[in-house]
CSV table of C-alpha atoms in Angstrom, one decimal:
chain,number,residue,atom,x,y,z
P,1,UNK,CA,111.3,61.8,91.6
P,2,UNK,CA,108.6,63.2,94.1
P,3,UNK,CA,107.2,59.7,94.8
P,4,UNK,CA,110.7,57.8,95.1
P,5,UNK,CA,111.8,61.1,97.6
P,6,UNK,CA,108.5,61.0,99.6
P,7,UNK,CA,109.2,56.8,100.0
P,8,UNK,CA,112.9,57.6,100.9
P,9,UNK,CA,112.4,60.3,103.7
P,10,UNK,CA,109.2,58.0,104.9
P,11,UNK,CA,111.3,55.4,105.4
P,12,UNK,CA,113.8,57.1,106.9
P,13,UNK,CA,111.9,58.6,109.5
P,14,UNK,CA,110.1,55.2,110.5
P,15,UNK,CA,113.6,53.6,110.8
P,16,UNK,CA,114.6,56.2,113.1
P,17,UNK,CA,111.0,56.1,114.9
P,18,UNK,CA,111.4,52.3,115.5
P,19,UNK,CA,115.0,52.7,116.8
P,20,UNK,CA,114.0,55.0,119.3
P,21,UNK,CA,111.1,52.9,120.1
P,22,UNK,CA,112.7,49.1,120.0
P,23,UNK,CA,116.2,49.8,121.0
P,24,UNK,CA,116.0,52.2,123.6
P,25,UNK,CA,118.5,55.1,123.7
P,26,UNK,CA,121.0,56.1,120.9
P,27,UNK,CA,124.7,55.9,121.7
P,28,UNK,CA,125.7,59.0,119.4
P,29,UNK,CA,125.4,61.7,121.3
P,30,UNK,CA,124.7,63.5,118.0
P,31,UNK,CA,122.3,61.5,117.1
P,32,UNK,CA,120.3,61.9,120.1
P,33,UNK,CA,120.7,65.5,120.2
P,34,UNK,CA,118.2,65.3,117.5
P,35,UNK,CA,114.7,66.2,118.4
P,36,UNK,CA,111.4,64.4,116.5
P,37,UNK,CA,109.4,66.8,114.1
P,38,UNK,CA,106.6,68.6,115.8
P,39,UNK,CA,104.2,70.3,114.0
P,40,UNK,CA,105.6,73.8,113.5
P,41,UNK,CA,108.5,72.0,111.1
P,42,UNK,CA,106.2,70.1,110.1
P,43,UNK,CA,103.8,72.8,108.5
P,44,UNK,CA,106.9,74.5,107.3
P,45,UNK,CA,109.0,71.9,105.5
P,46,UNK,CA,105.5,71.2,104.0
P,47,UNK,CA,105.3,74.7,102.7
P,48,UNK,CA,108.4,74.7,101.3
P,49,UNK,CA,107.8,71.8,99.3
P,50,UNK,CA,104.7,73.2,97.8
P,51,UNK,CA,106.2,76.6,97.0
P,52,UNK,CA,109.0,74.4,94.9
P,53,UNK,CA,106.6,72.4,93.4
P,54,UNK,CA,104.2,75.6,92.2
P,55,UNK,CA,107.3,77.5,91.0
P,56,UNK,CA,108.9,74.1,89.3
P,57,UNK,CA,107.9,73.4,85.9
P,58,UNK,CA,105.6,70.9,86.8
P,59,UNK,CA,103.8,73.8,88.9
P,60,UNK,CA,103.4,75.8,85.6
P,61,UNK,CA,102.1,72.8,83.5
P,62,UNK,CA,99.3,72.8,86.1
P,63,UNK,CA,98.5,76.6,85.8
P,64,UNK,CA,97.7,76.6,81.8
P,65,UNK,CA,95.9,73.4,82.6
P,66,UNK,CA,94.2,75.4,84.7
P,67,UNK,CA,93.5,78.5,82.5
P,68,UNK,CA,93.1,76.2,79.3
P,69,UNK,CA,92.6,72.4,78.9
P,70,UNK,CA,92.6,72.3,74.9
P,71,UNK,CA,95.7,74.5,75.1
P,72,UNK,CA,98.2,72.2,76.9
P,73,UNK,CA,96.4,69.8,75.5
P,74,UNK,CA,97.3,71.1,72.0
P,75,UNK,CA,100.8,71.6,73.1
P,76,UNK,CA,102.1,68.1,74.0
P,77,UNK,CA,101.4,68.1,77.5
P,78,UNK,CA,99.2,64.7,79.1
P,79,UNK,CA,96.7,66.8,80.7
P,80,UNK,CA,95.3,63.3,82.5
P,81,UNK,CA,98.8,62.2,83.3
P,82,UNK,CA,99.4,65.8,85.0
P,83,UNK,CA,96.3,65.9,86.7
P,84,UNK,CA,96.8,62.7,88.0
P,85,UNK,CA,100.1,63.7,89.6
P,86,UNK,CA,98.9,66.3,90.9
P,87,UNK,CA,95.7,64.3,92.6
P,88,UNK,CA,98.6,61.9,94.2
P,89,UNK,CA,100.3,64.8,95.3
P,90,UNK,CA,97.4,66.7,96.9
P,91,UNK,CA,96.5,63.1,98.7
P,92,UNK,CA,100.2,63.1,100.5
P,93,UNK,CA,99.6,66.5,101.5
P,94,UNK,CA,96.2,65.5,103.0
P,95,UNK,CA,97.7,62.6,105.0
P,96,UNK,CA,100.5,64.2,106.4
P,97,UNK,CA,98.2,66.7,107.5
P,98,UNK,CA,95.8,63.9,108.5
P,99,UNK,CA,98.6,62.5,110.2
P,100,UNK,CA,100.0,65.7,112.1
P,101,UNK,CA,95.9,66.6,113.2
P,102,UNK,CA,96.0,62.6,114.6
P,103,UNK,CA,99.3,63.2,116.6
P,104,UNK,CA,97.7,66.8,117.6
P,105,UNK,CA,94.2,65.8,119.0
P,106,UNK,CA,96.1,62.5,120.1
P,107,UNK,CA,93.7,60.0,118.1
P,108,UNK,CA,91.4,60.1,115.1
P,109,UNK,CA,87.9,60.5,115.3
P,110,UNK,CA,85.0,59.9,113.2
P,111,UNK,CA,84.0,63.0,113.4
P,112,UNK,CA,87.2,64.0,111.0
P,113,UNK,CA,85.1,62.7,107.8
P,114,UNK,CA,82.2,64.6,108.3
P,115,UNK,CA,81.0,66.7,105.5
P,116,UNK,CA,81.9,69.6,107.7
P,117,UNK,CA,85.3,68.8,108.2
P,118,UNK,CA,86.2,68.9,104.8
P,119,UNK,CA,84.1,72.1,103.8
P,120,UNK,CA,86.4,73.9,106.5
P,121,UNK,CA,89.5,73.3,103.6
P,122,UNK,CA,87.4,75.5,101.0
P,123,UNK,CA,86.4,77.8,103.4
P,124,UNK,CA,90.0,78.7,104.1
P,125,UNK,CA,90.8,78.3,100.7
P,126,UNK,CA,87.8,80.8,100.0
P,127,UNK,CA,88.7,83.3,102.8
P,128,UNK,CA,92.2,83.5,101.7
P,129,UNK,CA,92.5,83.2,98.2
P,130,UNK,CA,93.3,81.4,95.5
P,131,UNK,CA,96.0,83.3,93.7
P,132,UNK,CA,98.6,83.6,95.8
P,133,UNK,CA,100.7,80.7,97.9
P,134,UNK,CA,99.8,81.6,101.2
P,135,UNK,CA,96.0,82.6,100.2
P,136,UNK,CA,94.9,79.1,101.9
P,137,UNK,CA,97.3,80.0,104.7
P,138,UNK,CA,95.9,83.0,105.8
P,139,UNK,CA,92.8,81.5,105.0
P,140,UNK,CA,93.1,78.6,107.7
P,141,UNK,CA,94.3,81.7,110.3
P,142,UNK,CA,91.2,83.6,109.4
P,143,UNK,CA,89.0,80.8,109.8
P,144,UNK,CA,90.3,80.0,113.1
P,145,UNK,CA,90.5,83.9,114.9
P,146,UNK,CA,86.5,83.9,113.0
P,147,UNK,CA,85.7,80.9,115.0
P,148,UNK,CA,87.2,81.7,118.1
P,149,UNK,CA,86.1,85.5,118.1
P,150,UNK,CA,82.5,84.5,116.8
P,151,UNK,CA,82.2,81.8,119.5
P,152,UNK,CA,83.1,84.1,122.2
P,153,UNK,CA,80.3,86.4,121.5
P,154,UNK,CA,77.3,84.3,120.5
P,155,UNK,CA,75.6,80.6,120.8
P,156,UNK,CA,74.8,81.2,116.9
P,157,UNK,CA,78.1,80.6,116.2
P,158,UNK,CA,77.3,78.7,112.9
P,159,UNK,CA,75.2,80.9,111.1
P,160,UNK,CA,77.3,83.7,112.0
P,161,UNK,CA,80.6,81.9,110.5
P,162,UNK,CA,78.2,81.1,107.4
P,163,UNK,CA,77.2,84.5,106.5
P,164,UNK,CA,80.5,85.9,106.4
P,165,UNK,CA,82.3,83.0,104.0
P,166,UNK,CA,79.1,83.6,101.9
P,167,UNK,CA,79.8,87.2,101.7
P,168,UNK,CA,82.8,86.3,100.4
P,169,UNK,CA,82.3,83.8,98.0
P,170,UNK,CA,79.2,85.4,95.9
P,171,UNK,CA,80.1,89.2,97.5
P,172,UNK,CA,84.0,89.3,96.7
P,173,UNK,CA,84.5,86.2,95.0
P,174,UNK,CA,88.0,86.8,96.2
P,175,UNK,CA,90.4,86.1,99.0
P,176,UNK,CA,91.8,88.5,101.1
P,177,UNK,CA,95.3,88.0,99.5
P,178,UNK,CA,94.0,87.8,96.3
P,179,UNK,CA,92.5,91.5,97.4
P,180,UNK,CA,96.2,92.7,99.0
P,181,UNK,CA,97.8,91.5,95.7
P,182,UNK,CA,95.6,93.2,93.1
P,183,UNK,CA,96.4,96.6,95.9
P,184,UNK,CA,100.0,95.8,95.5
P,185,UNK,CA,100.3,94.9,91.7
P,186,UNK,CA,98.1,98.3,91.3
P,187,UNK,CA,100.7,100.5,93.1
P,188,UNK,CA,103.6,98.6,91.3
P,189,UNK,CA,101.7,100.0,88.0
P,190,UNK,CA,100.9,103.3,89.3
P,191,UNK,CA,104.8,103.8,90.1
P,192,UNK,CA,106.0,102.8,86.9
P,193,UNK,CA,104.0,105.4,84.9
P,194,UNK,CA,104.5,107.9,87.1
């Protein structure tokens, strides 16, 4: 269902990409009130996906993968089969982000598959957590106000950045969400006994 959907609005969108491009001007004044997808709907259409998927059953089949192979495993589930899904799904994600970063920087570079390019994506993930949906959100927003505010003050910029996401890998060896939900799951607890 998620493949043939992804194909469907794909094609879509590249039929109404070539008819602006080939045929000039649409007629329907409807039509052309229409404005292309920039990146802000972009990133948001693309979060609500993934917040159906994680919260769809599929989403749940992954989590006790997660927690325990043998377990689903035991259960009935294709643990291949549903790790291979989810590998597709995680590679569209990747290109239409690829895709959106292309459009952004208005080309694409070679310096998009260095090894440091794709650390950046754990980073974030490592900043802002894993259990919650937005941890890798707010992990990406951290990541960015650390490397503008630590580029501002010093030429060291690297080993500055470095320090801090290895404080909180082997330090915390939690996110900043994952910190915020453990405070609020704590006070939910707290006001239930008391």
């Amino acid at each position: 269902f998620l493949a043939a959907t992804t194909l469907i609005f794909g094609a879509a969108y590249t039929l109404w990409m070539y008819k602006r491009v080939i045929f000039g001007a649409i007629a329907n004044d409807h039509v052309a009130a229409l404005e292309d997808l920039n990146g802000r709907e972009t990133l948001v259409l693309g979060l609500l996906a993934m917040r159906q998927i994680v919260e769809s059953p599929f989403g749940y089949t992954l989590r006790m993968i997660r927690d325990n192979t043998e377990r689903a495993s035991f259960l009935g589930i294709n643990v291949f089969r549903a790790k291979l899904t989810a590998f597709v799904i995680a590679g569209v994600f990747g290109a239409m982000g690829g895709m959106v970063m292309a459009l952004f920087v208005s080309g694409a570079y070679p310096e998009f598959v260095n090894w440091t390019m794709s650390g950046e994506g754990i980073f974030m993930v490592m900043l802002g957590g894993v259990t919650t949906f937005l941890g890798p959100a707010a992990g990406a927003l951290i990541l960015s106000l650390l490397n503008d505010v630590i580029t501002r003050g010093t030429e060291h910029h690297g080993l500055f950045l470095g320090c801090i996401i290895l404080l909180f890998a082997l330090g915390f060896r939690k996110g900043v969400t994952d910190f915020i939900a453990d405070w609020f799951r704590v006070r939910r607890e707290a006001g239930a006994r008391g």
